mmCIF file of C-alpha atoms in Angstrom:
data_model
loop_
_atom_site.group_PDB
_atom_site.id
_atom_site.type_symbol
_atom_site.label_atom_id
_atom_site.label_comp_id
_atom_site.label_asym_id
_atom_site.label_seq_id
_atom_site.Cartn_x
_atom_site.Cartn_y
_atom_site.Cartn_z
ATOM 1 C CA MET O 40 -16.263 150.950 -229.344
ATOM 2 C CA SER O 41 -19.722 153.482 -228.119
ATOM 3 C CA THR O 42 -19.923 152.805 -224.108
ATOM 4 C CA THR O 43 -22.266 150.291 -224.486
ATOM 5 C CA GLU O 44 -20.407 147.723 -226.269
ATOM 6 C CA GLN O 45 -18.725 145.741 -223.680
ATOM 7 C CA PRO O 46 -14.691 143.958 -224.613
ATOM 8 C CA SER O 47 -15.108 140.705 -225.739
ATOM 9 C CA SER O 48 -12.552 137.391 -225.664
ATOM 10 C CA LEU O 49 -11.127 135.759 -227.680
ATOM 11 C CA TRP O 50 -9.778 133.955 -226.565
ATOM 12 C CA PRO O 51 -11.961 129.993 -226.174
ATOM 13 C CA LYS O 52 -12.988 129.898 -221.994
ATOM 14 C CA ASP O 53 -10.989 126.898 -220.787
ATOM 15 C CA LEU O 54 -7.741 128.176 -221.682
ATOM 16 C CA VAL O 55 -6.859 128.291 -218.261
ATOM 17 C CA ASP O 56 -8.827 125.878 -216.411
ATOM 18 C CA ARG O 57 -6.933 122.801 -218.316
ATOM 19 C CA ALA O 58 -5.918 120.571 -215.454
ATOM 20 C CA VAL O 59 -2.089 119.837 -216.851
ATOM 21 C CA GLU O 60 0.658 119.472 -214.296
ATOM 22 C CA ALA O 61 4.191 120.140 -215.788
ATOM 23 C CA PRO O 62 7.037 118.459 -214.504
ATOM 24 C CA ILE O 63 8.401 122.631 -213.199
ATOM 25 C CA ALA O 64 5.257 121.807 -210.471
ATOM 26 C CA ILE O 65 6.425 118.388 -209.610
ATOM 27 C CA LEU O 66 10.199 119.344 -209.422
ATOM 28 C CA LYS O 67 8.636 121.574 -206.480
ATOM 29 C CA GLU O 68 6.021 119.290 -205.101
ATOM 30 C CA GLN O 69 8.836 117.501 -204.120
ATOM 31 C CA GLY O 70 11.323 119.678 -203.393
ATOM 32 C CA SER O 71 9.394 121.069 -200.124
ATOM 33 C CA GLU O 72 9.601 116.687 -199.144
ATOM 34 C CA LEU O 73 12.626 117.040 -199.394
ATOM 35 C CA GLN O 74 12.417 119.847 -196.952
ATOM 36 C CA LYS O 75 10.128 118.253 -194.453
ATOM 37 C CA LEU O 76 12.484 114.373 -194.524
ATOM 38 C CA THR O 77 15.666 116.582 -193.823
ATOM 39 C CA LYS O 78 14.192 119.271 -191.041
ATOM 40 C CA ASN O 79 15.336 122.150 -193.558
ATOM 41 C CA MET O 80 19.138 120.756 -193.544
ATOM 42 C CA LEU O 81 18.381 120.169 -197.154
ATOM 43 C CA LYS O 82 16.647 122.245 -200.365
ATOM 44 C CA GLY O 83 14.956 120.580 -203.632
ATOM 45 C CA GLU O 84 14.790 123.338 -205.294
ATOM 46 C CA PRO O 85 14.180 123.378 -209.532
ATOM 47 C CA ARG O 86 16.066 125.983 -212.574
ATOM 48 C CA VAL O 87 14.880 126.566 -214.760
ATOM 49 C CA THR O 88 17.212 128.252 -218.111
ATOM 50 C CA LYS O 89 16.402 130.370 -221.048
ATOM 51 C CA VAL O 90 18.375 129.190 -224.612
ATOM 52 C CA PRO O 91 17.995 129.996 -228.226
ATOM 53 C CA GLY O 92 17.066 127.236 -230.128
ATOM 54 C CA GLU O 93 16.679 126.796 -234.023
ATOM 55 C CA ASP O 94 12.449 126.141 -233.358
ATOM 56 C CA GLY O 95 12.304 128.859 -230.490
ATOM 57 C CA ASP O 96 13.877 129.065 -227.368
ATOM 58 C CA ARG O 97 13.616 126.290 -225.297
ATOM 59 C CA LEU O 98 13.661 126.279 -221.914
ATOM 60 C CA ILE O 99 16.654 124.013 -219.873
ATOM 61 C CA VAL O 100 14.846 122.806 -216.086
ATOM 62 C CA SER O 101 17.161 121.662 -213.567
ATOM 63 C CA PHE O 102 16.458 120.254 -209.958
ATOM 64 C CA VAL O 103 19.160 120.904 -207.556
ATOM 65 C CA VAL O 104 19.541 119.733 -203.707
ATOM 66 C CA VAL O 105 21.037 122.973 -202.162
ATOM 67 C CA ALA O 106 22.384 122.685 -198.088
ATOM 68 C CA PRO O 107 21.550 125.606 -196.807
ATOM 69 C CA ALA O 108 24.232 124.661 -194.040
ATOM 70 C CA LEU O 109 27.165 124.140 -196.434
ATOM 71 C CA ALA O 110 27.592 127.483 -197.288
ATOM 72 C CA ASP O 111 24.182 127.062 -200.122
ATOM 73 C CA TYR O 112 27.081 123.548 -201.800
ATOM 74 C CA GLU O 113 24.527 122.540 -204.327
ATOM 75 C CA VAL O 114 23.984 118.801 -206.664
ATOM 76 C CA GLU O 115 22.474 118.575 -209.361
ATOM 77 C CA LEU O 116 19.983 115.336 -209.567
ATOM 78 C CA LEU O 117 18.282 116.046 -212.631
ATOM 79 C CA SER O 118 17.858 118.205 -215.881
ATOM 80 C CA PHE O 119 15.836 118.347 -219.143
ATOM 81 C CA GLU O 120 14.836 119.766 -221.788
ATOM 82 C CA GLN O 121 11.860 121.090 -223.046
ATOM 83 C CA SER O 122 9.993 123.831 -225.274
ATOM 84 C CA THR O 123 6.649 125.409 -225.374
ATOM 85 C CA SER O 124 4.519 121.849 -225.070
ATOM 86 C CA LEU O 125 4.839 120.400 -221.031
ATOM 87 C CA TYR O 126 5.098 116.854 -222.780
ATOM 88 C CA PRO O 127 7.093 114.858 -224.263
ATOM 89 C CA ILE O 128 10.574 115.896 -222.037
ATOM 90 C CA GLU O 129 13.656 114.123 -222.299
ATOM 91 C CA VAL O 130 16.149 113.977 -218.883
ATOM 92 C CA SER O 131 18.961 114.141 -220.766
ATOM 93 C CA SER O 132 20.940 113.626 -216.578
ATOM 94 C CA MET O 133 20.974 112.249 -213.360
ATOM 95 C CA GLY O 134 23.886 114.031 -212.472
ATOM 96 C CA PHE O 135 25.501 110.199 -212.460
ATOM 97 C CA LYS O 136 25.571 109.330 -216.660
ATOM 98 C CA LEU O 137 22.387 107.836 -215.978
ATOM 99 C CA PRO O 138 20.464 107.367 -219.323
ATOM 100 C CA LYS O 139 17.923 109.569 -220.763
ATOM 101 C CA SER O 140 15.097 108.601 -220.337
ATOM 102 C CA ARG O 141 11.598 109.955 -222.746
ATOM 103 C CA ILE O 142 8.840 110.937 -220.731
ATOM 104 C CA SER O 143 6.058 111.567 -222.254
ATOM 105 C CA SER O 144 2.948 112.653 -219.186
ATOM 106 C CA ALA O 145 3.096 114.047 -215.721
ATOM 107 C CA GLU O 146 2.288 110.109 -214.460
ATOM 108 C CA GLN O 147 4.952 108.993 -216.133
ATOM 109 C CA PHE O 148 7.622 111.403 -214.919
ATOM 110 C CA ARG O 149 5.916 110.601 -211.203
ATOM 111 C CA HIS O 150 6.878 106.842 -211.817
ATOM 112 C CA TYR O 151 10.708 108.422 -213.458
ATOM 113 C CA LEU O 152 11.289 109.894 -210.389
ATOM 114 C CA ARG O 153 10.131 107.870 -207.946
ATOM 115 C CA GLY O 154 12.696 105.723 -208.740
ATOM 116 C CA LYS O 155 15.402 107.713 -209.895
ATOM 117 C CA LEU O 156 15.010 109.382 -206.306
ATOM 118 C CA ALA O 157 15.545 106.261 -204.248
ATOM 119 C CA THR O 158 18.467 104.529 -206.130
ATOM 120 C CA PRO O 159 21.448 104.211 -204.882
ATOM 121 C CA LYS O 160 23.361 106.970 -205.711
ATOM 122 C CA VAL O 161 21.112 109.652 -205.031
ATOM 123 C CA LYS O 162 20.322 108.088 -201.383
ATOM 124 C CA ASN O 163 23.887 108.476 -200.659
ATOM 125 C CA VAL O 164 23.889 112.356 -202.251
ATOM 126 C CA ILE O 165 21.492 113.161 -199.954
ATOM 127 C CA SER O 166 22.638 110.678 -196.561
ATOM 128 C CA SER O 167 25.850 112.969 -196.958
ATOM 129 C CA LEU O 168 24.868 115.610 -197.554
ATOM 130 C CA LEU O 169 22.503 116.004 -194.241
ATOM 131 C CA ALA O 170 24.652 114.502 -192.315
ATOM 132 C CA GLN O 171 27.624 117.350 -192.645
ATOM 133 C CA ALA O 172 24.732 119.767 -192.389
ATOM 134 C CA LYS O 173 23.685 118.083 -188.678
ATOM 135 C CA ALA O 174 27.659 118.174 -188.231
ATOM 136 C CA ILE O 175 27.332 122.379 -188.667
ATOM 137 C CA SER O 176 24.276 123.415 -187.450
#
C-alpha cells in the first residue's frame, strides 16, 4: 500500500449503529432498579457463562439477586440459553421450576419480566432477603 492510499473498511457503515436491545442489558437495567428500590440492600446481577455446543459456543445467562449484608447470599431468579443471535431465547427457569417461555423480542422479554418479577414467589424472596439484610445492617 502506498502512503497515499487509505485503508478501507469493508464492514458495513451501520454495523455498530443497529438499535438492538440485548436481554443482558435489560437485566442489568432491572438490577440497577432493584438496587435503587432497596436502597442498596439488594443487587440484581446478570451473570454469563460460556458453554460449548454442537453448533458453537452458547451463553447461559442468569439473573441473581445478591444480598451483600448476608455474606453475599444469592438467589437465582431466572436463566436462559442464548446463541450469538439475541432472540429468540427460552427462559429455562425462574428459580422456582416455572414453565419455559420462548421470548422473541426485547419488548416481549420486558413484558415477561414485568409479570414474573411481580409473582408472589419472587416478591416473597425479595421481602425476606430485604428484611434479613435490614436486621443485620
